[in-house]
PDB file of C-alpha atoms in Angstrom:
ATOM      1  CA  MET A1326     -47.573   4.319 -40.925  1.00  0.00           C
ATOM      2  CA  LYS A1327     -47.050   1.127 -38.898  1.00  0.00           C
ATOM      3  CA  LYS A1328     -44.252   0.087 -41.246  1.00  0.00           C
ATOM      4  CA  PHE A1329     -42.584   3.479 -40.797  1.00  0.00           C
ATOM      5  CA  ILE A1330     -42.801   3.204 -36.988  1.00  0.00           C
ATOM      6  CA  ALA A1331     -41.449  -0.361 -37.101  1.00  0.00           C
ATOM      7  CA  GLU A1332     -38.510   0.753 -39.287  1.00  0.00           C
ATOM      8  CA  PHE A1333     -37.794   3.685 -36.983  1.00  0.00           C
ATOM      9  CA  LYS A1334     -37.913   1.417 -33.926  1.00  0.00           C
ATOM     10  CA  SER A1335     -35.529  -1.009 -35.625  1.00  0.00           C
ATOM     11  CA  PHE A1336     -33.199   1.866 -36.499  1.00  0.00           C
ATOM     12  CA  ALA A1337     -33.317   3.473 -33.049  1.00  0.00           C
ATOM     13  CA  MET A1338     -32.752   0.241 -31.151  1.00  0.00           C
ATOM     14  CA  ARG A1339     -29.654  -0.799 -33.078  1.00  0.00           C
ATOM     15  CA  GLY A1340     -26.516  -0.825 -30.978  1.00  0.00           C
ATOM     16  CA  ASN A1341     -24.715   1.875 -32.957  1.00  0.00           C
ATOM     17  CA  VAL A1342     -27.428   4.494 -32.462  1.00  0.00           C
ATOM     18  CA  ILE A1343     -27.664   3.875 -28.734  1.00  0.00           C
ATOM     19  CA  ASP A1344     -23.877   3.876 -28.406  1.00  0.00           C
ATOM     20  CA  LEU A1345     -23.745   7.164 -30.281  1.00  0.00           C
ATOM     21  CA  ALA A1346     -26.404   8.711 -28.051  1.00  0.00           C
ATOM     22  CA  VAL A1347     -24.564   7.624 -24.910  1.00  0.00           C
ATOM     23  CA  GLY A1348     -21.309   8.972 -26.361  1.00  0.00           C
ATOM     24  CA  VAL A1349     -22.864  12.366 -27.093  1.00  0.00           C
ATOM     25  CA  ILE A1350     -24.336  12.637 -23.586  1.00  0.00           C
ATOM     26  CA  VAL A1351     -21.114  11.585 -21.861  1.00  0.00           C
ATOM     27  CA  GLY A1352     -19.097  13.832 -24.185  1.00  0.00           C
ATOM     28  CA  SER A1353     -21.296  16.796 -23.339  1.00  0.00           C
ATOM     29  CA  ALA A1354     -20.866  16.201 -19.613  1.00  0.00           C
ATOM     30  CA  PHE A1355     -17.113  15.726 -20.087  1.00  0.00           C
ATOM     31  CA  GLY A1356     -16.970  19.018 -22.000  1.00  0.00           C
ATOM     32  CA  LYS A1357     -18.608  20.821 -19.090  1.00  0.00           C
ATOM     33  CA  ILE A1358     -16.090  19.327 -16.670  1.00  0.00           C
ATOM     34  CA  VAL A1359     -13.155  20.382 -18.835  1.00  0.00           C
ATOM     35  CA  SER A1360     -14.667  23.839 -19.321  1.00  0.00           C
ATOM     36  CA  SER A1361     -14.871  24.224 -15.555  1.00  0.00           C
ATOM     37  CA  LEU A1362     -11.298  22.927 -15.201  1.00  0.00           C
ATOM     38  CA  VAL A1363      -9.994  25.514 -17.654  1.00  0.00           C
ATOM     39  CA  THR A1364     -12.083  28.423 -16.333  1.00  0.00           C
ATOM     40  CA  ASN A1365     -11.787  27.765 -12.599  1.00  0.00           C
ATOM     41  CA  ILE A1366      -8.462  25.976 -12.102  1.00  0.00           C
ATOM     42  CA  ILE A1367      -6.047  26.492 -15.016  1.00  0.00           C
ATOM     43  CA  MET A1368      -6.729  30.078 -16.094  1.00  0.00           C
ATOM     44  CA  PRO A1369      -6.615  31.793 -12.652  1.00  0.00           C
ATOM     45  CA  PRO A1370      -2.909  30.973 -12.098  1.00  0.00           C
ATOM     46  CA  ILE A1371      -2.149  32.086 -15.652  1.00  0.00           C
ATOM     47  CA  GLY A1372      -4.053  35.302 -14.953  1.00  0.00           C
ATOM     48  CA  LEU A1373      -2.060  35.713 -11.748  1.00  0.00           C
ATOM     49  CA  LEU A1374       1.172  35.389 -13.723  1.00  0.00           C
ATOM     50  CA  LEU A1375      -0.125  38.064 -16.099  1.00  0.00           C
ATOM     51  CA  GLY A1376      -0.575  40.545 -13.269  1.00  0.00           C
ATOM     52  CA  GLY A1377      -3.759  39.390 -11.574  1.00  0.00           C
ATOM     53  CA  VAL A1378      -5.970  39.970 -14.599  1.00  0.00           C
ATOM     54  CA  LYS A1379      -8.847  37.661 -15.399  1.00  0.00           C
ATOM     55  CA  PHE A1380      -7.590  36.141 -18.628  1.00  0.00           C
ATOM     56  CA  SER A1381     -11.018  35.688 -20.227  1.00  0.00           C
ATOM     57  CA  SER A1382     -11.691  39.428 -19.861  1.00  0.00           C
ATOM     58  CA  PHE A1383      -9.041  40.407 -22.434  1.00  0.00           C
ATOM     59  CA  PHE A1384     -10.650  42.160 -25.388  1.00  0.00           C
ATOM     60  CA  ILE A1385     -10.077  44.653 -28.166  1.00  0.00           C
ATOM     61  CA  ASN A1386     -12.551  47.529 -28.340  1.00  0.00           C
ATOM     62  CA  LEU A1387     -13.873  48.082 -31.879  1.00  0.00           C
ATOM     63  CA  GLY A1388     -16.328  50.859 -30.988  1.00  0.00           C
ATOM     64  CA  ASP A1389     -16.001  54.582 -30.406  1.00  0.00           C
ATOM     65  CA  LYS A1390     -17.162  54.422 -26.800  1.00  0.00           C
ATOM     66  CA  HIS A1391     -14.409  53.994 -24.179  1.00  0.00           C
ATOM     67  CA  VAL A1392     -14.931  50.941 -21.930  1.00  0.00           C
ATOM     68  CA  THR A1393     -12.552  49.378 -19.428  1.00  0.00           C
ATOM     69  CA  THR A1394     -14.005  45.895 -18.917  1.00  0.00           C
ATOM     70  CA  LEU A1395     -15.587  43.274 -21.132  1.00  0.00           C
ATOM     71  CA  GLU A1396     -18.722  43.286 -18.979  1.00  0.00           C
ATOM     72  CA  GLU A1397     -19.040  47.040 -19.418  1.00  0.00           C
ATOM     73  CA  ALA A1398     -18.617  46.690 -23.194  1.00  0.00           C
ATOM     74  CA  GLN A1399     -21.258  43.974 -23.382  1.00  0.00           C
ATOM     75  CA  ALA A1400     -23.683  46.035 -21.269  1.00  0.00           C
ATOM     76  CA  ALA A1401     -23.185  49.055 -23.549  1.00  0.00           C
ATOM     77  CA  ASN A1402     -23.414  46.911 -26.742  1.00  0.00           C
ATOM     78  CA  VAL A1403     -19.934  48.013 -27.801  1.00  0.00           C
ATOM     79  CA  PRO A1404     -18.457  45.714 -30.485  1.00  0.00           C
ATOM     80  CA  VAL A1405     -15.365  43.912 -29.187  1.00  0.00           C
ATOM     81  CA  ILE A1406     -13.029  41.080 -30.095  1.00  0.00           C
ATOM     82  CA  ALA A1407     -12.989  38.921 -26.959  1.00  0.00           C
ATOM     83  CA  TYR A1408      -9.693  37.175 -27.636  1.00  0.00           C
ATOM     84  CA  GLY A1409      -9.274  36.114 -23.986  1.00  0.00           C
ATOM     85  CA  ALA A1410     -12.468  34.021 -24.134  1.00  0.00           C
ATOM     86  CA  PHE A1411     -11.313  32.607 -27.468  1.00  0.00           C
ATOM     87  CA  LEU A1412      -7.970  31.571 -25.977  1.00  0.00           C
ATOM     88  CA  ASP A1413      -9.839  29.932 -23.076  1.00  0.00           C
ATOM     89  CA  THR A1414     -11.786  27.905 -25.626  1.00  0.00           C
ATOM     90  CA  VAL A1415      -8.617  26.940 -27.530  1.00  0.00           C
ATOM     91  CA  ILE A1416      -6.953  25.739 -24.312  1.00  0.00           C
ATOM     92  CA  GLU A1417     -10.145  23.865 -23.424  1.00  0.00           C
ATOM     93  CA  PHE A1418     -10.058  22.152 -26.845  1.00  0.00           C
ATOM     94  CA  PHE A1419      -6.457  21.040 -26.361  1.00  0.00           C
ATOM     95  CA  ILE A1420      -7.217  19.641 -22.913  1.00  0.00           C
ATOM     96  CA  ILE A1421     -10.247  17.723 -24.249  1.00  0.00           C
ATOM     97  CA  SER A1422      -8.157  16.413 -27.162  1.00  0.00           C
ATOM     98  CA  LEU A1423      -5.403  15.291 -24.793  1.00  0.00           C
ATOM     99  CA  ALA A1424      -7.899  13.589 -22.468  1.00  0.00           C
ATOM    100  CA  VAL A1425      -9.619  11.777 -25.343  1.00  0.00           C
ATOM    101  CA  PHE A1426      -6.228  10.673 -26.678  1.00  0.00           C
ATOM    102  CA  VAL A1427      -5.222   9.270 -23.276  1.00  0.00           C
ATOM    103  CA  VAL A1428      -8.569   7.465 -22.849  1.00  0.00           C
ATOM    104  CA  VAL A1429      -8.447   5.938 -26.347  1.00  0.00           C
ATOM    105  CA  LYS A1430      -4.834   4.882 -25.822  1.00  0.00           C
ATOM    106  CA  GLN A1431      -5.738   3.143 -22.543  1.00  0.00           C
ATOM    107  CA  VAL A1432      -8.801   1.450 -24.078  1.00  0.00           C
ATOM    108  CA  ASN A1433      -6.653   0.181 -26.950  1.00  0.00           C
ATOM    109  CA  LYS A1434      -4.234  -1.335 -24.422  1.00  0.00           C
ATOM    110  CA  LEU A1435      -7.130  -3.226 -22.811  1.00  0.00           C
ATOM    111  CA  LYS A1436      -8.361  -4.682 -26.089  1.00  0.00           C
ATOM    112  CA  PRO A1437      -6.964  -8.086 -26.973  1.00  0.00           C
ATOM    113  CA  LYS A1438      -4.502  -7.912 -29.812  1.00  0.00           C
ATOM    114  CA  SER A1439      -5.929  -9.250 -33.021  1.00  0.00           C
ATOM    115  CA  GLU A1440      -4.135 -12.228 -34.414  1.00  0.00           C
ATOM    116  CA  SER A1441      -2.471 -11.405 -37.667  1.00  0.00           C
ATOM    117  CA  LEU A1442      -3.728 -13.562 -40.485  1.00  0.00           C
ATOM    118  CA  PRO A1443      -1.154 -15.428 -42.519  1.00  0.00           C
ATOM    119  CA  LYS A1444      -0.415 -13.903 -45.890  1.00  0.00           C
ATOM    120  CA  PRO A1445      -2.437 -15.587 -48.604  1.00  0.00           C
ATOM    121  CA  ARG A1446      -0.638 -17.448 -51.362  1.00  0.00           C
ATOM    122  CA  LEU A1447      -0.661 -15.354 -54.536  1.00  0.00           C
ATOM    123  CA  CYS A1448      -0.654 -16.542 -58.121  1.00  0.00           C
ATOM    124  CA  PRO A1449       2.763 -15.694 -59.620  1.00  0.00           C
ATOM    125  CA  TYR A1450       1.068 -14.554 -62.852  1.00  0.00           C
ATOM    126  CA  CYS A1451      -2.051 -12.556 -61.926  1.00  0.00           C
ATOM    127  CA  LYS A1452      -1.165 -11.916 -58.250  1.00  0.00           C
ATOM    128  CA  GLN A1453      -4.643 -12.964 -57.044  1.00  0.00           C
ATOM    129  CA  PRO A1454      -5.028 -14.991 -53.823  1.00  0.00           C
ATOM    130  CA  ILE A1455      -5.276 -18.738 -54.304  1.00  0.00           C
ATOM    131  CA  ALA A1456      -5.717 -21.752 -52.063  1.00  0.00           C
ATOM    132  CA  ASP A1457      -2.561 -23.251 -50.604  1.00  0.00           C
ATOM    133  CA  ASN A1458      -3.171 -26.618 -52.257  1.00  0.00           C
ATOM    134  CA  ALA A1459      -4.235 -25.240 -55.670  1.00  0.00           C
ATOM    135  CA  VAL A1460      -2.449 -26.532 -58.771  1.00  0.00           C
ATOM    136  CA  ARG A1461      -4.235 -24.135 -61.136  1.00  0.00           C
ATOM    137  CA  CYS A1462      -5.137 -20.493 -60.553  1.00  0.00           C
ATOM    138  CA  PRO A1463      -8.922 -20.037 -60.485  1.00  0.00           C
ATOM    139  CA  HIS A1464      -8.524 -16.463 -61.776  1.00  0.00           C
ATOM    140  CA  CYS A1465      -6.171 -16.750 -64.752  1.00  0.00           C
ATOM    141  CA  THR A1466      -6.164 -20.602 -65.065  1.00  0.00           C
ATOM    142  CA  SER A1467      -2.354 -20.743 -65.110  1.00  0.00           C
ATOM    143  CA  MET A1468      -0.744 -23.975 -64.008  1.00  0.00           C
ATOM    144  CA  LEU A1469       1.026 -23.547 -60.686  1.00  0.00           C
ATOM    145  CA  THR A1470       4.247 -25.416 -60.224  1.00  0.00           C
ATOM    146  CA  GLU A1471       5.395 -23.920 -56.919  1.00  0.00           C
ATOM    147  CA  LYS A1472       3.689 -24.280 -53.558  1.00  0.00           C
TER     148      LYS A1472
END
């Protein structure tokens, strides 16, 4: 049991696991912020353009009972397709995707550019990489005349 606990501790304390945990927590908080942005700031003007209707309340009634609002349908357990809430979620996804793209693009600009390695010299016969000063290919043992 001690070995198991030691292995788990080693696993849990590696940098990747901790980085992943921090990423999930920050991502969850970021998702809540974007959800609030979509629900409270972006969708009300769109609803206003659509005649003052709350966009997330759009639904299709699948039941026999006549209901006028989504809240009324949910209270009466009437089956509905809540396409307005689905569209809210789709817009939320696109905003999160755009924000992640912008953040990753900015982080990549901050990273130092990796130096490109020179192309290795290849054997003209077997096309395997060889040392620059080699006179014989270590892979196919061909004599190399060019450098």
